[in-house]
Amino acid sequence: MKKLVYPFLAFLFIVSCTSKTIYKKPDNLIEKDQMIKIWTDIYIARGARSVQTIDKKNNINYLPLVFEKYKIDSSQFSESNLFYTSKIDDYQKMFEEVNRRLKEKKEIYQPETEMDSIINETRELVK
């Protein structure tokens, strides 16, 4: 009997420590597809912050432009993001998609060879 009690108590302890908190869905929830687009643009905006512009300015915060583009505010974004973080599996899938899109954009804008650059320019002209 004692052999069963200790593993059972250990199991209860482990199960009780896991977080299963799912936040209430906000009224103004941003849809998953839209959140993926927003996060993709946020990463681009954060990366662009360290790039110097033509008129020698750098350290420009482009994040407000992302919110303006999607017609959202920071509180709506934060509430939606908090809701999605409570569903960690879905959140991870969202960021896998964000990562895929960023890699795709990198291939377009940073070709590995000059020939890749010419091919990409031709593709853009055809579109």
C-alpha positions in Angstrom: 0.0 0.0 0.0 2.8 2.4 0.9 4.4 1.7 -2.5 1.3 3.1 -4.2 0.9 6.2 -1.9 4.2 7.9 -2.7 4.0 7.7 -6.5 0.3 8.8 -6.2 1.3 11.9 -4.1 4.2 12.7 -6.5 1.7 12.5 -9.4 -0.7 14.8 -7.6 2.0 17.3 -6.8 3.2 17.4 -10.5 -0.4 17.8 -11.8 -1.2 20.5 -9.4 1.9 22.5 -10.5 0.9 22.7 -14.1 -0.7 25.9 -15.3 -4.0 25.5 -17.1 -5.1 29.1 -16.9 -7.0 30.2 -20.0 -7.9 33.9 -19.9 -11.3 35.2 -20.9 -11.6 35.9 -24.5 -11.5 39.7 -24.9 -14.3 41.5 -26.7 -12.0 43.0 -29.2 -9.9 39.9 -29.9 -7.6 40.1 -32.9 -8.0 37.0 -35.1 -5.1 34.5 -35.3 -4.3 35.3 -38.9 -4.2 39.0 -38.2 -2.0 38.4 -35.1 0.5 36.5 -37.2 0.7 39.4 -39.7 1.1 41.9 -36.8 3.9 39.9 -35.1 5.7 39.5 -38.5 5.6 43.3 -38.9 6.6 43.9 -35.3 9.7 41.7 -35.8 10.5 43.6 -39.0 10.0 46.9 -37.2 12.2 45.9 -34.4 14.9 44.9 -36.8 14.6 48.1 -38.7 15.1 50.1 -35.6 18.9 49.5 -35.8 19.1 50.4 -39.5 20.2 53.8 -40.4 17.9 55.7 -42.8 19.0 57.7 -45.9 19.1 60.9 -43.9 21.4 59.3 -41.3 18.8 58.8 -38.6 18.7 55.6 -36.6 17.0 54.1 -33.5 13.6 55.0 -34.9 10.6 53.3 -33.3 8.4 51.9 -36.1 6.1 50.0 -33.7 3.4 52.8 -33.7 3.3 52.5 -37.5 2.5 48.8 -37.2 -0.4 49.5 -34.9 -1.6 52.2 -37.3 -1.3 49.9 -40.3 -3.7 47.4 -38.6 -5.9 50.0 -37.0 -5.3 48.7 -33.5 -3.9 50.2 -30.3 -1.4 48.7 -27.9 -4.0 47.7 -25.3 -6.0 45.7 -27.8 -2.8 44.0 -29.0 -1.8 43.3 -25.4 -5.1 41.8 -24.4 -5.2 39.6 -27.5 -1.6 38.5 -27.0 -2.3 37.6 -23.4 -5.3 35.5 -24.4 -3.2 33.7 -27.0 -0.4 33.1 -24.6 -2.8 31.2 -22.3 -3.1 28.7 -25.2 0.5 27.8 -25.5 0.2 25.2 -28.2 -1.7 27.6 -30.5 0.7 30.4 -29.6 3.7 28.2 -30.6 2.1 27.4 -33.9 1.4 31.1 -34.5 5.1 31.9 -34.0 6.2 29.0 -36.2 4.2 30.7 -38.9 5.7 34.1 -38.1 9.1 32.5 -38.3 8.3 30.9 -41.7 7.1 34.2 -43.1 10.2 36.1 -41.9 12.4 33.5 -43.5 10.4 33.8 -46.7 10.8 37.6 -46.7 14.5 37.3 -45.9 15.0 35.1 -49.0 13.3 37.7 -51.1 15.1 40.7 -49.8 18.5 39.1 -49.1 19.3 36.8 -52.0 22.3 34.6 -51.6 23.8 35.3 -55.0 23.5 38.0 -57.7 21.5 35.5 -59.9 19.0 35.1 -57.0 18.6 38.9 -56.9 17.9 39.0 -60.7 15.4 36.2 -60.5 13.6 37.9 -57.6 13.5 41.2 -59.4 12.0 39.5 -62.4 9.4 37.8 -60.2 8.4 41.2 -58.7 8.0 42.7 -62.2 5.8 39.8 -63.3 3.4 40.2 -60.3 
